C-alpha cells in the first residue's frame, strides 16, 4: 500500500505543478467558458456550462434545529471548522485541490503567437479532445447556454416510494428548485427515488432509479464476504482491510480446525470472533465468542446462515469509547464505473467505555457494538445538536480532533478511499450480472445509481477496516427521542440533516439529466491503462447560477475513474464476469446452463485430449451442485457467477500450473479474450490487462489484520491456486480422477 500512496502523492504533485505552470502561462481556468462537445459543435448545450469549482471551504453549514435555507452560507465557526477539515480530509490538499479545480475538466491553453485559444476537454473516458475556438464564439455560446438553461424545465423526481428518506429528499429537491411528484406521475419522471429496492416501482422504462437491481442481495453479509474473499485470494495484500471471515454453517469445520491449530501453536493467542446473521442489520442477532464451540449453531433447516468474523480487538478510541464511521458512497454508474465519496460522514459512538474483550464483557453490547439503533437505548446516549459532541458526530469533527492530536488525516482518508474503491471493485462483477438480467441491453429501461453506506472501523494503528456495506443506509434526518417519560417522538436531528441532505442533494446534482453524460467512445469497463493520465474531475455537474442559486460546492468527490491508474489492475473478476455474461445467452438469465458452459469451453478452446468435454461436464456438475448447496435459497438452477469464477480459477490452475493464482487467472483471461476477438463485447483487453500491474509474485501473506496466526498457512494458499484447490477441498477422490482425465 505504501507504494500506492507514494504514487498518488507524486501524481498529485505533478498535477499541482501542472496547474501552477498553467497559471504561469496566464491561463485562468476559472474564467474559461465551456466548449460544446465535438459531437455537437454548433449547438451549445447549457449543461456544458462550467461553473468554476469553488474551494471546499465554501460548503454551506448550518447549525441548530432550524431547517437549512437553500443556498444560504453560514459562516459560523462550525462551518469554518468543517471547511478546514474537508481540506484535511481530502486526498488532495486544499492548495492542490484549488489548482486542480482550476485545471478543471476543461483546459484552456493559449497558443503562442497565434492569439488563438486551444481548448481541450478531458472526457471521462480519458480522451482529451482539442477544440479550436475564438474567444468571441465562446462568449456567444456561453450567453446562449445561459438562455437555454433558463428555459429548461425543472428536473422531475418521483418521490412516492422514498419511504424514510422522504424528508431529506424533499429538502434536497427544494434546494435544487426541482419538481417533486409525491404521488408519482402518469408521465415519466427524470428520477425515481426508491426507499428500498430497484423493484419498488415496477415498469419504469426510462429515467434514472436510485437503486441497482441486486444490490441488496449482493451486500448481504455472506455474499459480500464471498466477493471480498475472492479478491483476497487474488490480491491478499490489497484486500487486507476486511477481517478474516467464515461462512456458517458451511465452513464450520474449517473455522474450528483453523482456530484450534492457531491456539495449539501459540497458547497466548486468544482471539475473539463476532457472529453476524446473514440478513441481519442494526446489530440484530450479533454476538461475540471466544471459541468455535460457543457458536449457537442449530441443526438442519434451523441452521442460521451467518458470517463469523475475526473481531478487531484494538479499535481506535475517542473519549475511551469505540466508534465507527458511516461513509456515504455514490455508485454513479457501473459502466463505466464511477464512484463518488461524500467528504462528510457520520461517526457513531458506543455508550460504555471500551475494554478489550474478555469472557466477562463479551455480552456488553454498548461497549462492543457501535450501532446507533442499539446505543440509542442506553441511558448514556447523548443526543446533541453539536456536530462534535454526543453519541453521533460528523466525521469531520472527529477527524479534526484526531488531526489536532497529530494524526495524519490525509493518510487516513487515502486509506479509506482505497478501501471504498477496492470494495466496489469486488462487488461490481456480480452487480453487472444482476443488471443485465433486469435491464438487458436493447430493452428499454432506466439507468441506475445508488448511495451506499460504508461502515468502517479505525484500528488503533489508524488502519481502516471494512465492517459492512449497507445498500439502504438510513437517510432519516430525525431521531426518536423520549420527550416525556415513556413518550417517544421523532425530533429533528441537525447532525443527520447536515450530512444526509448534502449527500442526497449532491447525488441529484450529479444525476441531473440536463447534463451531458461523459462521452464513452466504446465500452471500456476497465477504464484506463497504466501510464495514461488520470482525469482529475468529471465534467462540470452544475447547472447555471440562474437555476441553482448559490448552492455550495459538491460534497461528493469523484474517486473513480479519478484513481483508475492505481486500481484498474484489480478488476480481474469483472473480466471473468464479462465472459460469463457473454455466455449467459438468453436475456434475463443469471446462471449458465451446462450447454452454455460447454460453449464457453469450446469457443475459448479450453478442452483438449487431457481435458475432454466429458471432464468439462463433470466439472460443471460438481461445482454447480456444491454451489447450489451453499445457496439454498437460489431460485434458478445452473452455474452462478461465483461458481463460474471458481471454475475459472480451476481451469486457470490446470492450464498454467507453474504460475501463482493471480497470473494464472490473467493468463487464462488473455487466452479467452484472444479467442473471442475484438467483436466479442468483452472489454478491451489492452486497457484491462493487468499484467503490468503484477510486478511481484504473490508472497506468503497473512490475510489477517490483527492476528497473523489466523491466516491460512502459506502452503495451503499455494495449494489453493492449483488443481488441489478444487479437488482437495470440494471433491470426492473418484470424481477428481475423472476430471483430470
Ligand atoms: P449490522 O448490519 O447488524 O449493523 P455490522 O457488521 O455493521 O452488522 O456490525 C455491527 C457492529 O458490530 C458494528 O457497527 C461494529 O461496531 C461491530 N463490529 C462488526 N464487525 C466487527 C469486527 N469485525 N470487529 C469489531 N467490531 C465489529
Coordinates of N, CA and C and ligand atoms in Angstrom, one line a residue, residues 221 242-245 272-286 288 308-315 322-326 348 350 354 365 367-375 455-457 465-470 705, ligand 1:
X221 N -24.5 -10.1 4.1 CA -23.2 -10.4 4.7 C -22.4 -11.5 4.0
X242 N -10.3 -6.3 5.2 CA -11.5 -7.0 5.5 C -11.2 -8.1 6.5
X243 N -11.8 -8.1 7.7 CA -11.4 -9.1 8.7 C -11.7 -10.6 8.1
X244 N -10.9 -11.4 8.6 CA -11.0 -12.8 8.1 C -12.4 -13.4 8.5
X245 N -13.0 -14.0 7.6 CA -14.4 -14.4 7.8 C -14.7 -15.8 7.3
X272 N -10.9 -13.3 19.5 CA -12.4 -13.2 19.7 C -13.0 -13.1 18.3
X273 N -14.2 -13.6 18.2 CA -14.9 -13.6 16.9 C -16.3 -13.0 17.1
X274 N -16.8 -12.4 16.0 CA -18.1 -11.8 16.0 C -19.0 -12.5 15.0
X275 N -20.1 -12.9 15.5 CA -21.0 -13.7 14.7 C -22.2 -12.8 14.2
X276 N -22.4 -12.8 12.9 CA -23.5 -11.9 12.4 C -24.4 -12.7 11.5
X277 N -25.7 -12.7 11.8 CA -26.7 -13.4 10.9 C -26.7 -12.7 9.5
X278 N -26.9 -13.6 8.5 CA -26.7 -13.1 7.1 C -27.6 -11.9 6.8
X279 N -28.9 -12.1 7.1 CA -29.8 -11.0 6.7 C -29.9 -9.9 7.7
X280 N -29.1 -9.9 8.8 CA -29.3 -9.0 9.9 C -28.9 -7.6 9.6
X281 N -29.4 -6.7 10.4 CA -28.9 -5.3 10.3 C -29.1 -4.7 11.7
X282 N -28.6 -3.5 11.9 CA -28.7 -2.8 13.2 C -28.3 -3.6 14.4
X283 N -27.3 -4.5 14.2 CA -26.8 -5.2 15.3 C -27.6 -6.4 15.7
X284 N -28.7 -6.6 15.0 CA -29.7 -7.7 15.4 C -29.0 -9.1 15.4
X285 N -29.1 -9.8 16.4 CA -28.6 -11.2 16.4 C -27.1 -11.3 16.5
X286 N -26.4 -10.2 16.7 CA -24.9 -10.3 16.7 C -24.4 -10.7 18.1
X288 N -20.6 -12.1 20.4 CA -19.2 -12.3 20.3 C -18.9 -13.7 21.0
X308 N -19.0 -15.6 10.5 CA -18.3 -15.4 11.7 C -17.0 -14.7 11.3
X309 N -16.6 -13.7 12.1 CA -15.5 -12.9 11.6 C -14.6 -12.6 12.8
X310 N -13.3 -12.4 12.4 CA -12.4 -12.0 13.4 C -12.8 -10.7 14.0
X311 N -12.8 -10.6 15.3 CA -13.2 -9.4 16.0 C -12.0 -8.5 16.2
X312 N -12.1 -7.2 15.8 CA -11.0 -6.3 15.9 C -10.9 -5.8 17.4
X313 N -9.9 -6.3 18.0 CA -9.8 -6.1 19.5 C -9.3 -4.8 19.9
X314 N -8.5 -4.1 19.0 CA -7.9 -2.8 19.4 C -8.4 -1.7 18.4
X315 N -9.6 -1.3 18.6 CA -10.1 -0.2 17.8 C -9.6 1.2 18.3
X322 N -15.4 3.2 21.8 CA -15.3 2.7 20.5 C -16.3 3.5 19.5
X323 N -15.9 3.7 18.3 CA -16.8 4.3 17.4 C -16.6 3.8 16.0
X324 N -17.6 3.9 15.1 CA -17.3 3.6 13.7 C -17.7 4.7 12.8
X325 N -17.3 4.6 11.6 CA -17.6 5.7 10.6 C -18.7 5.2 9.6
X326 N -19.7 6.0 9.4 CA -20.6 5.8 8.3 C -20.3 6.8 7.2
X348 N -20.5 7.0 14.8 CA -21.4 6.5 15.8 C -20.7 5.9 17.0
X350 N -20.1 4.2 20.8 CA -20.6 3.3 21.8 C -20.9 4.1 23.0
X354 N -14.8 1.4 26.4 CA -14.3 0.1 25.8 C -13.3 -0.6 26.6
X365 N -23.2 -5.1 24.9 CA -23.3 -4.6 23.5 C -23.0 -3.1 23.4
X367 N -20.7 -1.6 24.7 CA -19.2 -1.5 24.7 C -18.6 -1.9 23.4
X368 N -19.2 -2.9 22.8 CA -18.6 -3.5 21.6 C -19.3 -3.2 20.3
X369 N -20.6 -2.9 20.3 CA -21.3 -2.6 19.1 C -21.6 -1.1 19.0
X370 N -21.3 -0.6 17.8 CA -21.4 0.9 17.7 C -22.8 1.3 17.1
X371 N -23.6 0.3 16.8 CA -24.9 0.6 16.1 C -25.7 1.7 16.9
X372 N -26.1 2.7 16.2 CA -27.0 3.7 16.7 C -28.3 3.1 17.3
X373 N -28.8 2.2 16.5 CA -30.1 1.6 16.9 C -30.1 0.9 18.3
X374 N -28.9 0.4 18.6 CA -28.7 -0.2 19.9 C -28.4 0.8 21.0
X375 N -27.4 1.6 20.7 CA -26.9 2.6 21.7 C -27.9 3.6 22.1
X455 N -19.7 1.1 6.4 CA -19.3 1.1 7.9 C -17.9 0.7 8.0
X456 N -17.2 1.6 8.6 CA -15.7 1.5 8.7 C -15.2 1.7 10.1
X457 N -14.4 0.8 10.5 CA -13.8 0.9 11.9 C -12.3 1.3 11.7
X465 N -10.9 -0.5 8.6 CA -11.3 -1.9 8.4 C -12.8 -1.8 8.0
X466 N -13.1 -2.6 6.9 CA -14.5 -2.6 6.5 C -15.3 -3.5 7.3
X467 N -16.4 -3.0 7.9 CA -17.3 -3.9 8.6 C -18.4 -4.4 7.7
X468 N -19.0 -3.5 7.0 CA -20.0 -3.9 6.1 C -20.4 -2.7 5.2
X469 N -21.2 -3.1 4.1 CA -21.7 -2.0 3.3 C -23.2 -2.2 3.3
X470 N -23.9 -1.1 3.5 CA -25.4 -1.0 3.6 C -25.9 -0.6 2.3
X705 N -5.8 -9.3 10.0 CA -5.5 -7.9 10.3 C -4.7 -7.8 11.6
Ligands
LIG1 P1 -25.2 -4.8 11.4 O1 -25.6 -4.8 9.9 O2 -26.1 -5.7 12.1 O3 -25.1 -3.5 11.9 P2 -22.3 -4.9 11.4 O4 -21.4 -5.8 10.6 O5 -22.3 -3.5 11.0 O6 -23.8 -5.5 11.4 O7 -21.8 -5.0 12.9 C1 -22.5 -4.3 13.9 C2 -21.4 -3.6 14.8 O8 -20.6 -4.6 15.4 C3 -20.5 -2.7 14.0 O9 -21.2 -1.4 13.9 C4 -19.3 -2.7 14.9 O10 -19.4 -1.8 16.0 C5 -19.2 -4.1 15.4 N1 -18.4 -4.9 14.6 C6 -18.8 -5.6 13.5 N2 -17.8 -6.3 13.0 C7 -16.7 -6.1 13.8 C8 -15.4 -6.6 13.8 N3 -15.0 -7.5 12.9 N4 -14.6 -6.2 14.8 C9 -15.0 -5.4 15.7 N5 -16.2 -4.9 15.8 C10 -17.1 -5.2 14.8

